[in-house]
Amino acid sequence: MTHFPPSFVWGAAAASYQIEGAAYEDGKGLSIWDMLCRKPGAIWEGHTGDLACDHYHRCAEDVALMRQLGLQAYRFSISWPRVLPEGTGKVNPSGLGFYDRLVDSLLEAGVAPYATLFHWDFPYALYCKGGWLNRDSADWFANYARVVVEALGDRVRDWMTLNEIQVFVGMGHLDGEHAPGDKLGMPEVLRVGHHALLAHGKAVQAIRAASPGPCRVGWAPTIFPLIPMTKSPEDVAAARLAMFSVPEGDYALWSSSWWLDPVFFGRYPEDGLRVFASAAPPVESGDMETIAEPLDFCGFNIYQGRRVQAGPEGYPVVVPHATGYAKTSYDWAVMPETLYWGPRFMYERYGVPLFITENGLANADWISLDGAVHDPQRIDFTRRYLLALERAIADGVDVRGYFHWSLMDNFEWAQGYRERFGLIFVDYATQQRVLKDSATWYRDVIASNGVKLHEGL
Ligand code: IFM
């Protein structure tokens, strides 16, 4: 028995800078990540994405592995400076050619391509012109979207504009931990965010205009679902309230509604405007209409969350994790219920079909003496999260698919290669790929459309 509909899409995800390598080959321009990786101390152990998983050269082998796993879809991202080395202007035919070949081989392997236009590798040439702080960034991005869709839109049907806007805005421009490594004041950070939202809206228009056939367009923010401590209506209401509030303090930029309300309702939330006060971004006439260009779906990247209970007068009170709580090797709390309450709250509020565009865990994986990679934690984690997602579907949430993060171990941004998120193990010294136990388990989950999740329960 399964509640996953027959049309449910089972996939895995990865992103250009994290796997491609070939950072200085075939006419690719520099990205802000190429630059940050050169900065001493910026990345764990001085790692870089120069070679990463060498996917640029091993793409045929990697697609063959996807076929072996029976993946129905692969979510990948396109490197903007690989396609447009200067960010705008002259197209790099070799760069575009790489994605052209990737899409062809995916289709030949029966794997549907889900393309993300921006997963953080912003062209350095455009950063030198102000990056996302420059309002023109919205048009630069829309132009890039057009170029890509004109080239691949005859075969790619599913598009996402931006990956995790909160992360590249906040960690890239406020904390400086991610590229471009800036530590700006809140007014500038929110201006960056507003331009990125505008870029999203303009790109949606550009994708629809350039697509030669029917297409579906979405984006992929991350969310940190608030889980009601009990099923009592009071705790559920408190969790919902917290889920869609913009809190005071450091967490404000991580709120969901600050980013999602503009996209789905065409306005910034009132409480966010109050919290950010004079730091709120300048909004020109027509901006909010552009940002709220209708979407076909919303992707959510969900890993962890927090528990909440109703306090005095129903106000949400965050409950700390229990002593000795389960956590991944990245120290992220294991919270399967996030894949129930996250989709449920989001669907209630925004009412669009949704995909889980990322979910997975970092684990301490290695090749055992028997030559295999045994990762029971990844199997248990994924099973628990998928069972929670299935419950959300059973309760009426329109979830169209799930993409495991990640297809293979890869460059985990400021953490370098310290964290392993893959279904496929990568030996970075030899570039050998080994299917982890979780990969063959996931293959069976896919083949059974989720029935395997219930085995033995
Ligand atoms: O690796 C990242 C990915 O690029 C964006 N979402 C979270 C993943 C794990 O940290």
Short mmCIF file of C-alpha atoms and ligand atoms in Angstrom, two decimals:
data_model
loop_
_atom_site.label_atom_id
_atom_site.label_comp_id
_atom_site.label_asym_id
_atom_site.label_seq_id
_atom_site.Cartn_x
_atom_site.Cartn_y
_atom_site.Cartn_z
CA MET A 1 0.00 0.00 0.00
CA THR A 2 1.38 3.40 -0.89
CA HIS A 3 0.00 6.92 -0.92
CA PHE A 4 2.55 8.13 -3.46
CA PRO A 5 0.56 8.72 -6.63
CA PRO A 6 1.65 6.77 -9.74
CA SER A 7 2.86 10.05 -11.24
CA PHE A 8 5.14 10.77 -8.26
CA VAL A 9 8.63 11.77 -9.42
CA TRP A 10 11.56 10.09 -7.69
CA GLY A 11 14.83 11.88 -8.22
CA ALA A 12 18.15 13.06 -6.89
CA ALA A 13 19.82 16.45 -7.05
CA ALA A 14 23.22 18.08 -7.39
CA ALA A 15 24.55 21.49 -8.38
CA SER A 16 27.07 22.76 -10.90
CA TYR A 17 29.84 24.17 -8.70
CA GLN A 18 29.55 21.28 -6.27
CA ILE A 19 30.24 18.53 -8.82
CA GLU A 20 31.36 19.78 -12.21
CA GLY A 21 34.97 20.81 -11.71
CA ALA A 22 36.54 22.04 -14.97
CA ALA A 23 36.53 25.46 -13.35
CA TYR A 24 38.98 26.91 -15.82
CA GLU A 25 38.20 24.91 -18.95
CA ASP A 26 36.52 25.36 -22.29
CA GLY A 27 35.97 29.07 -21.98
CA LYS A 28 34.10 29.11 -18.67
CA GLY A 29 34.20 32.49 -16.93
CA LEU A 30 35.03 32.94 -13.27
CA SER A 31 32.33 32.64 -10.66
CA ILE A 32 32.26 34.22 -7.22
CA TRP A 33 32.87 30.73 -5.79
CA ASP A 34 36.07 30.36 -7.84
CA MET A 35 37.16 33.59 -6.23
CA LEU A 36 36.10 32.80 -2.65
CA CYS A 37 37.92 29.45 -2.81
CA ARG A 38 41.15 31.32 -3.48
CA LYS A 39 40.83 33.30 -0.27
CA PRO A 40 43.00 31.81 2.49
CA GLY A 41 40.90 30.49 5.36
CA ALA A 42 37.58 30.86 3.58
CA ILE A 43 37.01 27.15 2.91
CA TRP A 44 37.73 24.18 5.17
CA GLU A 45 41.25 22.83 4.47
CA GLY A 46 41.56 25.22 1.54
CA HIS A 47 39.41 22.97 -0.63
CA THR A 48 38.08 24.27 -3.95
CA GLY A 49 35.57 23.20 -6.60
CA ASP A 50 38.31 23.26 -9.27
CA LEU A 51 37.99 19.51 -9.82
CA ALA A 52 35.12 18.53 -7.51
CA CYS A 53 33.64 15.25 -8.86
CA ASP A 54 34.97 15.98 -12.35
CA HIS A 55 31.40 15.56 -13.52
CA TYR A 56 32.12 17.83 -16.47
CA HIS A 57 34.25 15.03 -17.92
CA ARG A 58 32.48 12.07 -16.35
CA CYS A 59 28.95 13.05 -17.11
CA ALA A 60 28.27 9.96 -19.27
CA GLU A 61 29.42 7.65 -16.47
CA ASP A 62 27.31 9.57 -13.95
CA VAL A 63 24.19 9.38 -16.09
CA ALA A 64 24.78 5.64 -16.47
CA LEU A 65 24.74 5.39 -12.66
CA MET A 66 21.48 7.33 -12.55
CA ARG A 67 20.02 4.84 -14.99
CA GLN A 68 21.27 2.00 -12.83
CA LEU A 69 19.45 3.52 -9.85
CA GLY A 70 16.27 3.85 -11.87
CA LEU A 71 16.14 7.59 -11.15
CA GLN A 72 13.13 9.12 -12.81
CA ALA A 73 14.46 12.65 -12.62
CA TYR A 74 17.69 14.51 -11.99
CA ARG A 75 17.79 18.03 -10.63
CA PHE A 76 20.95 19.78 -11.76
CA SER A 77 21.98 23.39 -11.98
CA ILE A 78 23.56 25.34 -14.76
CA SER A 79 26.68 27.38 -14.22
CA TRP A 80 25.87 30.90 -15.37
CA PRO A 81 29.53 31.81 -16.11
CA ARG A 82 30.05 28.56 -18.00
CA VAL A 83 27.32 29.63 -20.40
CA LEU A 84 28.00 33.37 -20.35
CA PRO A 85 31.61 33.88 -19.23
CA GLU A 86 31.03 37.59 -18.60
CA GLY A 87 27.52 37.04 -17.27
CA THR A 88 25.99 38.87 -20.23
CA GLY A 89 26.96 39.20 -23.90
CA LYS A 90 28.90 36.50 -25.67
CA VAL A 91 27.69 32.94 -25.22
CA ASN A 92 30.27 30.19 -24.65
CA PRO A 93 29.25 27.41 -27.07
CA SER A 94 31.31 24.76 -25.26
CA GLY A 95 29.64 25.61 -21.97
CA LEU A 96 26.17 25.41 -23.44
CA GLY A 97 27.28 22.27 -25.31
CA PHE A 98 28.01 20.53 -22.02
CA TYR A 99 24.44 21.00 -20.80
CA ASP A 100 23.14 20.07 -24.21
CA ARG A 101 24.94 16.72 -23.99
CA LEU A 102 23.89 16.23 -20.37
CA VAL A 103 20.22 16.74 -21.23
CA ASP A 104 20.43 14.41 -24.23
CA SER A 105 22.05 11.66 -22.24
CA LEU A 106 19.52 12.05 -19.40
CA LEU A 107 16.65 11.72 -21.81
CA GLU A 108 18.24 8.75 -23.45
CA ALA A 109 18.57 7.13 -20.01
CA GLY A 110 14.91 7.83 -19.26
CA VAL A 111 15.76 10.43 -16.60
CA ALA A 112 13.75 13.67 -16.76
CA PRO A 113 15.91 16.81 -16.50
CA TYR A 114 14.86 19.36 -13.84
CA ALA A 115 17.08 22.38 -14.36
CA THR A 116 17.90 25.07 -11.81
CA LEU A 117 19.25 28.27 -13.31
CA PHE A 118 21.04 29.60 -10.26
CA HIS A 119 22.62 27.52 -7.53
CA TRP A 120 25.02 30.21 -6.30
CA ASP A 121 27.84 30.37 -8.88
CA PHE A 122 27.26 34.00 -9.84
CA PRO A 123 29.54 35.37 -12.59
CA TYR A 124 32.48 37.23 -11.10
CA ALA A 125 32.42 39.75 -13.96
CA LEU A 126 28.95 40.82 -12.86
CA TYR A 127 29.94 40.86 -9.22
CA CYS A 128 32.51 43.47 -10.27
CA LYS A 129 29.58 45.52 -11.55
CA GLY A 130 27.86 45.37 -8.18
CA GLY A 131 26.48 41.84 -8.24
CA TRP A 132 22.98 41.42 -6.82
CA LEU A 133 23.30 44.88 -5.25
CA ASN A 134 22.97 46.32 -8.72
CA ARG A 135 19.32 46.48 -9.74
CA ASP A 136 20.37 45.52 -13.28
CA SER A 137 21.10 42.04 -11.92
CA ALA A 138 17.44 41.21 -12.46
CA ASP A 139 17.78 41.86 -16.20
CA TRP A 140 21.15 40.11 -16.39
CA PHE A 141 19.58 37.01 -14.89
CA ALA A 142 16.50 37.13 -17.12
CA ASN A 143 18.75 37.43 -20.17
CA TYR A 144 20.77 34.42 -19.03
CA ALA A 145 17.54 32.47 -18.47
CA ARG A 146 16.47 33.27 -22.03
CA VAL A 147 19.78 32.07 -23.48
CA VAL A 148 19.56 28.77 -21.62
CA VAL A 149 15.91 28.12 -22.35
CA GLU A 150 16.36 28.92 -26.04
CA ALA A 151 19.07 26.25 -26.13
CA LEU A 152 17.56 23.55 -23.94
CA GLY A 153 13.86 24.35 -23.78
CA ASP A 154 13.01 21.91 -26.58
CA ARG A 155 13.96 19.11 -24.17
CA VAL A 156 13.80 20.52 -20.64
CA ARG A 157 10.27 20.99 -19.36
CA ASP A 158 10.88 21.73 -15.69
CA TRP A 159 12.72 24.84 -14.62
CA MET A 160 13.65 26.39 -11.33
CA THR A 161 14.98 29.92 -11.07
CA LEU A 162 16.86 30.35 -7.77
CA ASN A 163 18.09 27.85 -5.24
CA GLU A 164 17.76 28.80 -1.57
CA ILE A 165 17.50 32.55 -1.82
CA GLN A 166 17.86 32.84 1.97
CA VAL A 167 21.24 31.18 1.89
CA PHE A 168 22.97 33.03 -0.90
CA VAL A 169 21.57 36.34 0.31
CA GLY A 170 22.25 35.81 4.02
CA MET A 171 25.37 33.66 4.09
CA GLY A 172 26.86 35.35 1.05
CA HIS A 173 26.14 38.98 1.88
CA LEU A 174 25.54 39.26 5.63
CA ASP A 175 27.69 36.57 7.29
CA GLY A 176 30.27 36.46 4.51
CA GLU A 177 30.69 32.70 4.93
CA HIS A 178 29.58 31.96 1.41
CA ALA A 179 30.50 33.69 -1.82
CA PRO A 180 30.89 36.51 -2.49
CA GLY A 181 32.02 36.67 1.14
CA ASP A 182 30.54 40.09 1.89
CA LYS A 183 29.45 41.42 5.25
CA LEU A 184 27.01 44.15 4.34
CA GLY A 185 24.58 46.10 6.47
CA MET A 186 20.96 44.97 6.60
CA PRO A 187 19.67 47.63 4.15
CA GLU A 188 22.11 46.40 1.50
CA VAL A 189 21.41 42.76 2.27
CA LEU A 190 17.68 43.31 1.82
CA ARG A 191 18.35 45.20 -1.39
CA VAL A 192 20.32 42.16 -2.61
CA GLY A 193 17.31 40.02 -1.66
CA HIS A 194 14.85 42.29 -3.43
CA HIS A 195 16.88 42.26 -6.63
CA ALA A 196 17.14 38.49 -6.45
CA LEU A 197 13.36 38.25 -6.09
CA LEU A 198 12.96 40.60 -9.04
CA ALA A 199 15.41 38.47 -11.00
CA HIS A 200 13.31 35.43 -10.18
CA GLY A 201 10.13 37.11 -11.50
CA LYS A 202 11.79 38.36 -14.66
CA ALA A 203 13.34 34.95 -15.26
CA VAL A 204 9.93 33.29 -14.94
CA GLN A 205 8.68 35.60 -17.69
CA ALA A 206 11.77 34.93 -19.79
CA ILE A 207 11.48 31.16 -19.41
CA ARG A 208 7.84 31.15 -20.49
CA ALA A 209 8.57 33.46 -23.42
CA ALA A 210 11.55 31.45 -24.64
CA SER A 211 10.21 27.95 -24.08
CA PRO A 212 9.28 26.40 -27.43
CA GLY A 213 6.78 24.05 -25.79
CA PRO A 214 4.82 23.77 -22.58
CA CYS A 215 6.98 24.15 -19.51
CA ARG A 216 6.62 24.21 -15.75
CA VAL A 217 8.37 26.85 -13.73
CA GLY A 218 9.13 27.02 -10.03
CA TRP A 219 11.86 27.93 -7.60
CA ALA A 220 13.53 26.23 -4.65
CA PRO A 221 13.73 28.13 -1.36
CA THR A 222 14.84 26.33 1.78
CA ILE A 223 12.52 26.17 4.76
CA PHE A 224 12.98 25.21 8.41
CA PRO A 225 9.60 23.80 9.36
CA LEU A 226 8.20 24.43 12.81
CA ILE A 227 6.87 21.21 14.28
CA PRO A 228 4.03 21.30 16.79
CA MET A 229 5.15 19.63 20.00
CA THR A 230 1.82 17.77 20.24
CA LYS A 231 -1.14 17.38 17.91
CA SER A 232 -3.25 19.71 20.06
CA PRO A 233 -4.94 22.47 18.05
CA GLU A 234 -3.12 25.01 20.24
CA ASP A 235 0.35 23.65 19.43
CA VAL A 236 -0.51 23.29 15.74
CA ALA A 237 -1.74 26.88 15.63
CA ALA A 238 1.41 28.05 17.43
CA ALA A 239 3.66 26.19 14.99
CA ARG A 240 1.76 27.64 12.03
CA LEU A 241 2.04 31.12 13.47
CA ALA A 242 5.78 30.70 14.00
CA MET A 243 6.20 29.22 10.53
CA PHE A 244 4.86 32.36 8.91
CA SER A 245 6.26 35.02 11.20
CA VAL A 246 9.31 37.14 10.64
CA PRO A 247 11.00 37.06 14.05
CA GLU A 248 13.11 39.83 15.53
CA GLY A 249 16.85 39.29 15.50
CA ASP A 250 19.27 37.12 13.58
CA TYR A 251 16.68 34.64 12.46
CA ALA A 252 14.63 37.20 10.52
CA LEU A 253 16.41 36.58 7.22
CA TRP A 254 15.71 32.85 7.52
CA SER A 255 11.96 33.29 7.80
CA SER A 256 9.86 31.73 5.08
CA SER A 257 7.22 34.40 4.62
CA TRP A 258 9.69 37.23 3.94
CA TRP A 259 10.69 35.39 0.76
CA LEU A 260 7.59 33.42 -0.15
CA ASP A 261 4.84 35.98 0.43
CA PRO A 262 6.25 38.33 -2.25
CA VAL A 263 6.41 35.45 -4.74
CA PHE A 264 2.93 34.10 -4.05
CA PHE A 265 1.04 37.13 -2.70
CA GLY A 266 2.90 40.00 -4.33
CA ARG A 267 3.73 41.73 -1.04
CA TYR A 268 6.25 41.62 1.76
CA PRO A 269 4.66 40.49 5.03
CA GLU A 270 3.62 43.27 7.41
CA ASP A 271 5.53 41.86 10.36
CA GLY A 272 8.70 41.66 8.24
CA LEU A 273 8.36 45.27 7.22
CA ARG A 274 7.99 46.14 10.91
CA VAL A 275 10.99 44.04 11.94
CA PHE A 276 13.28 45.33 9.22
CA ALA A 277 11.83 48.86 9.50
CA SER A 278 14.04 51.38 7.70
CA ALA A 279 16.27 48.59 6.35
CA ALA A 280 13.42 47.29 4.16
CA PRO A 281 14.29 47.48 0.47
CA PRO A 282 13.12 50.23 -1.85
CA VAL A 283 10.33 48.86 -4.04
CA GLU A 284 9.65 50.46 -7.41
CA SER A 285 6.29 50.49 -9.09
CA GLY A 286 5.58 47.16 -10.80
CA ASP A 287 8.24 45.25 -8.83
CA MET A 288 5.83 43.23 -6.73
CA GLU A 289 3.72 42.24 -9.75
CA THR A 290 6.85 40.99 -11.49
CA ILE A 291 8.02 39.09 -8.42
CA ALA A 292 4.61 37.45 -8.13
CA GLU A 293 4.63 36.07 -11.67
CA PRO A 294 2.54 32.87 -11.30
CA LEU A 295 4.44 29.62 -10.76
CA ASP A 296 3.49 26.06 -11.62
CA PHE A 297 5.08 24.60 -8.53
CA CYS A 298 7.22 25.42 -5.56
CA GLY A 299 10.27 23.39 -4.61
CA PHE A 300 11.28 23.15 -0.97
CA ASN A 301 14.67 22.14 0.37
CA ILE A 302 14.02 20.66 3.80
CA TYR A 303 16.55 19.15 6.19
CA GLN A 304 15.75 20.15 9.75
CA GLY A 305 13.46 22.35 11.81
CA ARG A 306 12.49 23.24 15.33
CA ARG A 307 9.73 22.20 17.72
CA VAL A 308 7.24 24.65 19.03
CA GLN A 309 4.49 24.65 21.61
CA ALA A 310 1.77 27.09 22.51
CA GLY A 311 2.86 29.42 25.29
CA PRO A 312 0.82 32.01 27.14
CA GLU A 313 -2.03 33.33 24.97
CA GLY A 314 -1.10 30.81 22.27
CA TYR A 315 2.19 32.46 21.35
CA PRO A 316 4.74 29.99 19.98
CA VAL A 317 7.54 28.96 22.26
CA VAL A 318 10.49 27.13 20.74
CA VAL A 319 11.27 23.87 22.54
CA PRO A 320 14.97 22.97 22.64
CA HIS A 321 16.05 19.64 21.18
CA ALA A 322 15.97 16.84 23.75
CA THR A 323 19.24 15.88 25.40
CA GLY A 324 21.09 13.40 23.21
CA TYR A 325 18.90 14.11 20.19
CA ALA A 326 19.64 12.34 16.91
CA LYS A 327 21.85 14.40 14.64
CA THR A 328 23.76 13.99 11.41
CA SER A 329 27.52 14.28 11.04
CA TYR A 330 26.91 17.94 10.17
CA ASP A 331 25.18 18.29 13.58
CA TRP A 332 21.81 18.87 11.99
CA ALA A 333 18.91 17.49 14.02
CA VAL A 334 17.17 14.48 12.51
CA MET A 335 13.53 15.59 12.30
CA PRO A 336 11.46 13.48 9.91
CA GLU A 337 8.27 15.38 10.83
CA THR A 338 9.67 18.36 8.94
CA LEU A 339 8.62 16.52 5.76
CA TYR A 340 5.08 16.34 7.10
CA TRP A 341 4.53 19.77 8.62
CA GLY A 342 6.68 21.72 6.17
CA PRO A 343 4.75 20.64 3.07
CA ARG A 344 1.45 20.80 4.94
CA PHE A 345 1.87 24.36 6.21
CA MET A 346 3.25 25.54 2.87
CA TYR A 347 0.44 23.97 0.87
CA GLU A 348 -2.20 25.40 3.21
CA ARG A 349 -0.81 28.90 2.80
CA TYR A 350 0.36 29.05 -0.81
CA GLY A 351 -1.78 26.36 -2.43
CA VAL A 352 0.63 25.42 -5.22
CA PRO A 353 1.80 21.89 -6.05
CA LEU A 354 5.11 21.22 -4.48
CA PHE A 355 8.26 19.20 -4.84
CA ILE A 356 10.83 18.37 -2.21
CA THR A 357 13.77 19.63 -4.23
CA GLU A 358 16.37 18.67 -1.60
CA ASN A 359 16.47 16.44 1.45
CA GLY A 360 19.21 14.21 2.76
CA LEU A 361 21.97 14.02 5.31
CA ALA A 362 25.69 14.24 5.77
CA ASN A 363 27.05 11.00 7.14
CA ALA A 364 30.43 9.49 8.02
CA ASP A 365 30.77 7.16 5.01
CA TRP A 366 33.81 5.22 3.88
CA ILE A 367 34.64 2.21 1.75
CA SER A 368 34.57 -0.87 3.97
CA LEU A 369 36.97 -3.79 3.77
CA ASP A 370 34.40 -5.61 1.69
CA GLY A 371 34.59 -2.81 -0.89
CA ALA A 372 31.06 -1.56 -0.20
CA VAL A 373 29.88 1.64 1.46
CA HIS A 374 27.48 0.78 4.28
CA ASP A 375 25.37 3.75 5.32
CA PRO A 376 22.44 2.44 7.37
CA GLN A 377 21.90 5.90 8.87
CA ARG A 378 21.15 7.33 5.44
CA ILE A 379 18.64 4.58 4.76
CA ASP A 380 16.93 5.04 8.10
CA PHE A 381 16.93 8.84 7.80
CA THR A 382 15.50 8.83 4.30
CA ARG A 383 12.95 6.19 5.14
CA ARG A 384 11.65 8.17 8.12
CA TYR A 385 11.48 11.41 6.14
CA LEU A 386 9.74 9.75 3.20
CA LEU A 387 7.18 8.08 5.46
CA ALA A 388 6.41 11.51 6.90
CA LEU A 389 6.09 12.93 3.39
CA GLU A 390 3.76 10.11 2.47
CA ARG A 391 1.54 11.03 5.43
CA ALA A 392 1.37 14.58 4.16
CA ILE A 393 0.27 13.26 0.77
CA ALA A 394 -2.32 11.02 2.43
CA ASP A 395 -3.63 14.12 4.23
CA GLY A 396 -4.16 15.91 0.93
CA VAL A 397 -0.95 17.84 0.32
CA ASP A 398 -0.18 18.00 -3.39
CA VAL A 399 3.42 16.76 -3.42
CA ARG A 400 4.59 15.90 -6.92
CA GLY A 401 8.08 14.53 -6.30
CA TYR A 402 11.14 14.10 -4.14
CA PHE A 403 14.78 14.77 -4.98
CA HIS A 404 17.33 13.28 -2.64
CA TRP A 405 20.29 15.50 -1.83
CA SER A 406 22.57 14.43 -3.18
CA LEU A 407 23.21 12.17 -6.11
CA MET A 408 26.86 11.93 -5.14
CA ASP A 409 29.25 13.25 -2.50
CA ASN A 410 30.39 16.70 -3.45
CA PHE A 411 31.86 20.07 -2.52
CA GLU A 412 29.88 21.26 0.49
CA TRP A 413 30.62 24.98 0.10
CA ALA A 414 32.52 26.48 3.06
CA GLN A 415 32.88 22.95 4.50
CA GLY A 416 34.81 21.78 1.45
CA TYR A 417 34.70 17.99 1.06
CA ARG A 418 34.26 17.41 4.80
CA GLU A 419 30.60 16.40 4.57
CA ARG A 420 29.33 13.50 2.45
CA PHE A 421 25.73 13.83 1.32
CA GLY A 422 25.73 11.43 -1.63
CA LEU A 423 23.89 8.27 -2.50
CA ILE A 424 27.04 7.60 -4.47
CA PHE A 425 30.42 7.68 -2.73
CA VAL A 426 33.16 9.62 -4.49
CA ASP A 427 36.81 8.85 -3.84
CA TYR A 428 38.21 12.29 -4.63
CA ALA A 429 41.76 11.00 -5.17
CA THR A 430 40.79 8.56 -7.91
CA GLN A 431 37.33 9.85 -8.85
CA GLN A 432 36.06 6.32 -8.39
CA ARG A 433 32.30 6.15 -7.75
CA VAL A 434 30.83 3.50 -5.45
CA LEU A 435 27.10 3.04 -4.97
CA LYS A 436 26.38 3.24 -1.25
CA ASP A 437 23.91 0.79 0.30
CA SER A 438 21.44 3.67 0.40
CA ALA A 439 21.63 3.98 -3.37
CA THR A 440 20.51 0.42 -4.01
CA TRP A 441 17.89 0.77 -1.28
CA TYR A 442 16.61 3.99 -2.93
CA ARG A 443 16.53 2.15 -6.27
CA ASP A 444 14.08 -0.32 -4.69
CA VAL A 445 12.02 2.46 -3.15
CA ILE A 446 11.70 4.02 -6.58
CA ALA A 447 10.89 0.73 -8.29
CA SER A 448 8.13 0.03 -5.75
CA ASN A 449 6.83 3.61 -5.77
CA GLY A 450 7.40 3.77 -2.03
CA VAL A 451 6.01 0.39 -1.01
CA LYS A 452 9.51 -0.62 0.09
CA LEU A 453 9.33 2.05 2.83
CA HIS A 454 6.79 -0.07 4.67
CA GLU A 455 8.73 -3.30 4.53
CA GLY A 456 8.74 -4.94 7.96
CA LEU A 457 6.73 -2.19 9.64
O1 IFM B 1 24.86 21.22 -0.41
C1 IFM B 1 23.82 22.06 -0.06
C2 IFM B 1 23.08 22.54 -1.30
O2 IFM B 1 23.94 23.17 -2.19
C3 IFM B 1 22.01 23.51 -0.91
N1 IFM B 1 21.15 22.95 0.09
C4 IFM B 1 21.75 22.34 1.25
C5 IFM B 1 22.80 21.35 0.82
C6 IFM B 1 23.47 20.73 2.05
O3 IFM B 1 24.04 21.71 2.84
#
